[in-house]
Short mmCIF file of C-alpha atoms in Angstrom, two decimals:
data_model
loop_
_atom_site.label_atom_id
_atom_site.label_comp_id
_atom_site.label_asym_id
_atom_site.label_seq_id
_atom_site.Cartn_x
_atom_site.Cartn_y
_atom_site.Cartn_z
CA MET A 118 70.48 23.83 141.38
CA VAL A 119 67.50 25.67 139.83
CA SER A 120 68.70 28.43 137.53
CA ARG A 121 67.28 31.91 137.72
CA HIS A 122 65.56 31.54 134.35
CA SER A 123 64.00 28.10 134.98
CA TYR A 124 62.33 28.99 138.28
CA GLN A 125 58.55 28.54 138.30
CA SER A 126 56.73 29.68 141.42
CA ASP A 127 54.33 27.30 143.14
CA PRO A 128 50.70 28.15 142.16
CA ILE A 129 49.68 27.81 145.81
CA ILE A 130 51.32 31.19 146.46
CA GLU A 131 48.90 33.00 144.13
CA GLN A 132 45.96 31.05 145.58
CA PHE A 133 47.01 32.20 149.05
CA LEU A 134 47.33 35.82 147.89
CA ASP A 135 43.96 35.82 146.11
CA GLU A 136 42.09 34.38 149.09
CA THR A 137 43.91 36.59 151.59
CA TRP A 138 43.04 39.67 149.56
CA SER A 139 39.38 38.71 149.15
CA ILE A 140 38.93 37.96 152.87
CA HIS A 141 41.11 40.59 154.55
CA GLY A 142 41.29 43.33 151.89
CA LEU A 143 45.05 43.82 152.24
CA SER A 144 46.79 46.61 150.37
CA ASP A 145 48.70 46.05 147.12
CA ASN A 146 51.95 46.81 148.96
CA THR A 147 51.29 44.13 151.59
CA LEU A 148 50.34 41.54 148.98
CA SER A 149 53.46 42.40 146.97
CA ALA A 150 55.60 41.90 150.09
CA TYR A 151 53.98 38.50 150.75
CA ARG A 152 54.56 37.46 147.14
CA THR A 153 58.22 38.50 147.25
CA ASP A 154 58.90 36.73 150.56
CA LEU A 155 57.15 33.51 149.58
CA ARG A 156 58.81 33.34 146.18
CA HIS A 157 62.21 33.73 147.82
CA LEU A 158 61.29 30.85 150.12
CA ASP A 159 59.88 28.73 147.30
CA LYS A 160 62.97 29.22 145.15
CA PHE A 161 65.28 28.36 148.04
CA LEU A 162 63.31 25.18 148.81
CA GLN A 163 63.39 24.10 145.17
CA GLN A 164 67.16 24.45 145.25
CA GLN A 165 67.13 22.21 148.34
CA LYS A 166 65.03 19.63 146.45
CA THR A 167 61.91 20.13 148.59
CA SER A 168 58.69 22.14 148.35
CA LEU A 169 56.50 24.61 150.23
CA GLN A 170 54.09 21.90 151.36
CA ALA A 171 56.80 19.40 152.36
CA VAL A 172 58.80 21.89 154.38
CA GLU A 173 60.10 21.21 157.90
CA LEU A 174 61.09 23.65 160.62
CA THR A 175 64.78 23.03 159.87
CA ASP A 176 64.19 24.04 156.22
CA LEU A 177 62.75 27.36 157.34
CA GLN A 178 65.65 27.90 159.73
CA ASP A 179 68.10 27.19 156.90
CA PHE A 180 66.25 29.68 154.70
CA ILE A 181 66.42 32.37 157.39
CA ALA A 182 70.12 31.70 157.88
CA HIS A 183 70.62 32.03 154.12
CA ARG A 184 68.78 35.37 154.02
CA THR A 185 70.88 36.61 156.95
CA GLU A 186 74.09 35.64 155.16
CA ILE A 187 73.16 37.65 152.07
CA GLY A 188 72.49 40.74 154.19
CA THR A 189 68.70 40.82 154.61
CA SER A 190 67.82 43.48 157.19
CA LYS A 191 66.18 42.64 160.52
CA ASN A 192 63.00 44.44 159.51
CA SER A 193 62.80 42.45 156.28
CA GLN A 194 63.43 39.24 158.18
CA ALA A 195 60.64 40.05 160.63
CA ARG A 196 58.26 40.71 157.74
CA MET A 197 59.43 37.48 156.07
CA ARG A 198 58.59 35.44 159.18
CA SER A 199 55.17 37.10 159.32
CA SER A 200 54.57 36.18 155.67
CA MET A 201 55.52 32.57 156.32
CA ARG A 202 53.32 32.29 159.41
CA ARG A 203 50.29 33.62 157.57
CA PHE A 204 50.98 31.39 154.56
CA TYR A 205 51.34 28.20 156.58
CA LEU A 206 48.25 28.98 158.64
CA PHE A 207 46.41 29.19 155.32
CA LEU A 208 47.80 25.81 154.23
CA LEU A 209 46.82 24.28 157.56
CA GLN A 210 43.27 25.63 157.32
CA LYS A 211 43.02 24.22 153.78
CA LYS A 212 44.27 20.84 155.10
CA LEU A 213 47.16 20.97 152.63
CA ILE A 214 49.62 20.28 155.45
CA GLN A 215 49.33 18.25 158.67
CA LYS A 216 51.16 20.62 160.99
CA ASP A 217 52.36 24.21 160.99
CA PRO A 218 56.16 24.30 160.48
CA THR A 219 56.30 27.91 161.75
CA ALA A 220 54.82 27.02 165.17
CA LEU A 221 58.26 26.86 166.79
CA LEU A 222 59.85 29.52 164.62
CA GLY A 223 61.30 32.32 166.76
CA LYS A 224 60.81 36.00 166.18
CA THR A 225 63.40 38.39 164.81
CA LYS A 226 64.42 40.82 167.56
CA LEU A 227 64.16 44.29 166.10
CA ASP A 228 66.27 47.22 167.17
CA ALA A 229 64.19 50.21 168.25
CA ARG A 230 64.62 52.35 165.18
CA ILE A 231 63.81 56.02 165.65
CA PRO A 232 62.20 57.43 162.49
CA LYS A 233 64.04 60.18 160.65
CA SER A 234 62.19 63.45 161.04
CA LEU A 235 62.59 67.15 160.30
CA THR A 236 62.64 70.11 162.65
CA GLU A 237 59.71 72.51 162.51
CA GLU A 238 61.99 75.05 160.86
CA GLU A 239 63.01 72.56 158.16
CA VAL A 240 59.36 71.71 157.50
CA GLU A 241 58.61 75.42 157.06
CA GLN A 242 61.50 75.66 154.56
CA LEU A 243 60.25 72.65 152.63
CA LEU A 244 56.62 73.77 152.48
CA SER A 245 57.50 77.28 151.35
CA THR A 246 59.72 76.10 148.47
CA PRO A 247 57.11 75.23 145.77
CA SER A 248 55.79 78.24 143.87
CA ASP A 249 52.09 79.14 143.62
CA ASP A 250 52.73 80.50 140.09
CA ASP A 251 53.55 77.12 138.51
CA VAL A 252 50.76 74.55 138.05
CA ILE A 253 52.86 71.51 139.04
CA GLU A 254 54.49 73.28 141.97
CA ALA A 255 51.12 74.59 143.18
CA ARG A 256 49.83 71.01 143.13
CA ASP A 257 52.92 69.83 145.00
CA LYS A 258 52.56 72.61 147.56
CA ALA A 259 49.01 71.48 148.34
CA MET A 260 50.23 67.86 148.60
CA LEU A 261 53.08 68.74 150.96
CA GLU A 262 50.83 70.87 153.16
CA LEU A 263 48.26 68.08 153.30
CA LEU A 264 50.91 65.46 154.04
CA TYR A 265 52.31 67.41 156.98
CA ALA A 266 48.87 68.42 158.29
CA THR A 267 47.44 64.89 158.29
CA GLY A 268 50.35 62.44 158.62
CA LEU A 269 49.14 60.37 155.68
CA ARG A 270 51.23 57.63 154.14
CA VAL A 271 52.46 58.69 150.68
CA THR A 272 50.43 55.84 149.14
CA GLU A 273 47.30 57.20 150.85
CA LEU A 274 48.04 60.71 149.62
CA VAL A 275 48.52 59.90 145.93
CA SER A 276 45.43 57.66 145.85
CA LEU A 277 43.08 60.31 147.30
CA THR A 278 39.92 61.09 145.33
CA ILE A 279 37.74 64.20 145.32
CA GLU A 280 34.95 62.47 147.22
CA GLN A 281 37.26 61.66 150.14
CA VAL A 282 37.67 65.39 150.90
CA SER A 283 35.16 67.53 152.76
CA LEU A 284 36.34 71.14 152.87
CA ARG A 285 33.13 72.17 154.60
CA GLN A 286 33.73 69.78 157.49
CA GLY A 287 37.51 70.17 157.29
CA VAL A 288 38.26 66.45 157.14
CA ILE A 289 39.42 63.77 154.74
CA ARG A 290 38.30 60.14 154.80
CA ILE A 291 41.23 57.75 154.50
CA VAL A 292 41.07 54.10 153.53
CA GLY A 293 44.25 52.73 155.06
CA LYS A 294 45.92 49.36 155.50
CA GLY A 295 43.53 46.42 155.54
CA GLY A 296 40.71 48.62 154.20
CA LYS A 297 40.30 50.38 157.56
CA GLU A 298 38.74 53.84 157.36
CA ARG A 299 39.59 56.86 159.47
CA LEU A 300 38.68 60.56 159.44
CA VAL A 301 41.59 62.98 159.66
CA PRO A 302 41.21 66.76 160.20
CA LEU A 303 42.79 68.97 157.54
CA GLY A 304 43.88 71.91 159.63
CA GLU A 305 43.36 75.54 158.64
CA VAL A 306 46.46 76.13 156.50
CA ALA A 307 46.23 72.85 154.61
CA GLY A 308 42.49 73.39 154.11
CA GLU A 309 43.05 76.82 152.60
CA GLN A 310 45.86 75.55 150.39
CA LEU A 311 43.73 72.63 149.20
CA GLU A 312 40.74 74.89 148.48
CA GLN A 313 42.96 77.23 146.45
CA TYR A 314 44.37 74.27 144.51
CA LEU A 315 40.90 72.88 143.73
CA ASN A 316 39.56 76.26 142.60
CA LEU A 317 42.52 77.49 140.58
CA VAL A 318 44.90 74.67 139.66
CA ARG A 319 43.44 71.19 139.37
CA HIS A 320 41.43 71.89 136.19
CA GLU A 321 44.74 72.74 134.48
CA LEU A 322 45.90 69.16 135.00
CA VAL A 323 42.77 67.15 134.31
CA ASP A 324 39.27 67.41 132.90
CA THR A 325 37.21 67.40 136.10
CA ALA A 326 34.56 65.24 134.43
CA SER A 327 37.00 62.53 133.38
CA SER A 328 38.84 61.81 136.64
CA ASP A 329 38.20 61.95 140.36
CA VAL A 330 41.91 61.77 141.31
CA LEU A 331 42.61 64.61 143.73
CA PHE A 332 46.25 65.15 142.72
CA PRO A 333 46.68 64.05 139.08
CA SER A 334 50.02 63.78 137.30
CA ARG A 335 50.96 65.86 134.26
CA ARG A 336 49.06 63.29 132.18
CA GLY A 337 45.94 63.57 134.29
CA ARG A 338 46.39 60.19 135.97
CA GLN A 339 47.06 59.06 139.53
CA MET A 340 50.64 59.73 140.53
CA THR A 341 52.85 56.91 141.75
CA ARG A 342 54.31 57.17 145.23
CA GLN A 343 57.78 56.96 143.64
CA ALA A 344 57.03 60.01 141.49
CA PHE A 345 55.94 62.06 144.49
CA TRP A 346 58.97 60.88 146.48
CA HIS A 347 61.15 62.36 143.71
CA ARG A 348 59.22 65.63 144.06
CA ILE A 349 59.90 65.69 147.83
CA LYS A 350 63.64 65.19 147.22
CA HIS A 351 63.57 67.93 144.56
CA TYR A 352 62.15 70.51 146.99
CA ALA A 353 64.40 69.39 149.84
CA LEU A 354 67.40 70.00 147.61
CA LYS A 355 66.10 73.45 146.63
CA ALA A 356 65.47 74.27 150.29
CA ASN A 357 69.01 73.13 151.17
CA ILE A 358 67.72 70.66 153.74
CA GLN A 359 70.60 68.43 154.85
CA SER A 360 68.60 65.99 157.00
CA GLU A 361 68.22 62.44 155.75
CA LEU A 362 64.85 61.98 154.06
CA SER A 363 62.50 59.08 153.41
CA PRO A 364 59.08 58.93 151.68
CA HIS A 365 57.50 59.11 155.17
CA THR A 366 59.60 61.99 156.51
CA LEU A 367 56.63 64.38 156.75
CA ARG A 368 54.50 61.63 158.35
CA HIS A 369 57.20 61.22 161.00
CA ALA A 370 57.42 65.00 161.43
CA PHE A 371 53.63 65.20 161.83
CA ALA A 372 53.66 62.65 164.67
CA THR A 373 56.78 63.98 166.37
CA HIS A 374 55.70 67.62 166.30
CA LEU A 375 52.24 66.77 167.65
CA LEU A 376 53.82 64.95 170.61
CA ASN A 377 56.32 67.78 171.13
CA HIS A 378 53.35 70.13 171.53
CA GLY A 379 51.57 67.90 174.03
CA ALA A 380 49.25 65.74 171.92
CA ASP A 381 47.97 62.53 173.49
CA LEU A 382 49.67 59.39 172.16
CA ARG A 383 46.36 57.64 171.49
CA VAL A 384 45.11 60.59 169.45
CA VAL A 385 48.26 60.43 167.33
CA GLN A 386 47.71 56.67 166.97
CA LEU A 387 44.21 57.28 165.57
CA LEU A 388 45.39 60.00 163.19
CA LEU A 389 48.20 57.83 161.84
CA GLY A 390 45.94 54.82 161.45
CA HIS A 391 48.09 52.52 163.58
CA SER A 392 46.25 49.43 164.80
CA ASP A 393 48.73 48.93 167.65
CA LEU A 394 49.76 51.67 170.10
CA SER A 395 53.25 50.19 170.32
CA THR A 396 53.81 51.22 166.69
CA THR A 397 53.10 54.84 167.62
CA GLN A 398 55.21 54.77 170.78
CA ILE A 399 58.45 54.89 168.77
CA TYR A 400 57.73 58.60 168.26
CA THR A 401 57.88 59.23 171.99
CA HIS A 402 61.64 58.61 171.79
CA VAL A 403 61.95 61.47 169.33
CA ALA A 404 59.74 63.75 171.43
CA LYS A 405 61.65 62.84 174.61
CA ALA A 406 64.96 63.65 172.93
CA ARG A 407 63.59 67.04 171.88
CA LEU A 408 62.35 67.79 175.41
CA GLN A 409 65.73 66.87 176.89
CA GLU A 410 67.43 69.17 174.39
CA LEU A 411 65.13 72.06 175.32
CA HIS A 412 65.66 71.39 179.02
CA ALA A 413 69.43 71.43 178.56
CA GLN A 414 69.26 74.72 176.63
CA HIS A 415 66.86 76.66 178.84
CA HIS A 416 66.85 75.27 182.37
CA PRO A 417 69.31 77.04 184.74
CA ARG A 418 70.59 73.66 185.90
CA GLY A 419 70.23 71.92 182.54
#
């Protein structure tokens, strides 16, 4: 058995990642997920005395069974299968293998998972918690308002630059997954909060000539998504919000609240940057549940 310290990953993994990035422009998060999945597979195959290029369908099935046994979630398994399919298609195109071992690999059946969201009242509590009198909290307030107003991913939020924002037109230009661009309206409240932040606060955090990061950290650098996630949890605790949170809670709230107020599903899809409408449709379950609750409360025969 290969020990944890003697494992050496197959160089073909990095070649695959480099070429996939250069051709498709995938995000760092996606590439990191591919690397993790393929290294798990590579290590498992080495322990079975075989290799990535010599693999058979039964080897992949054994690997999936192994990951299931150690408690890998269905979502992670689905992503893992996607990583393997893309990797072996690459090997096939490079003529490094004769046939695709994933061709007969089944799909992981995912449970319809309804995203955790917040009520409109809870969002109001959260957004009103940061103080305008503290530089860091004023920055965070602008970030939270922008997050809720636009439905951005946290990664998209923390990587925003000054040039991506047009206060005059009231939009921001987002470069999302796969390098795809979309324009998202700011909304009146978020626009005002952002303008106030840019005029009164940002220069306290960074020399405007030295950085174009929209929301710099205390050190004047781009924040990590983990750092901002900690800030969200901090304000939720102060606001006494009991609902379960995730880094995308305000993104989920953005989508759910739009649908609750009658927004078209395809419009929400465009705003969120989803390439597939089915990804957006999960929010209709949340909106439907809310409508049923309102019907039960207010209809005379509810």
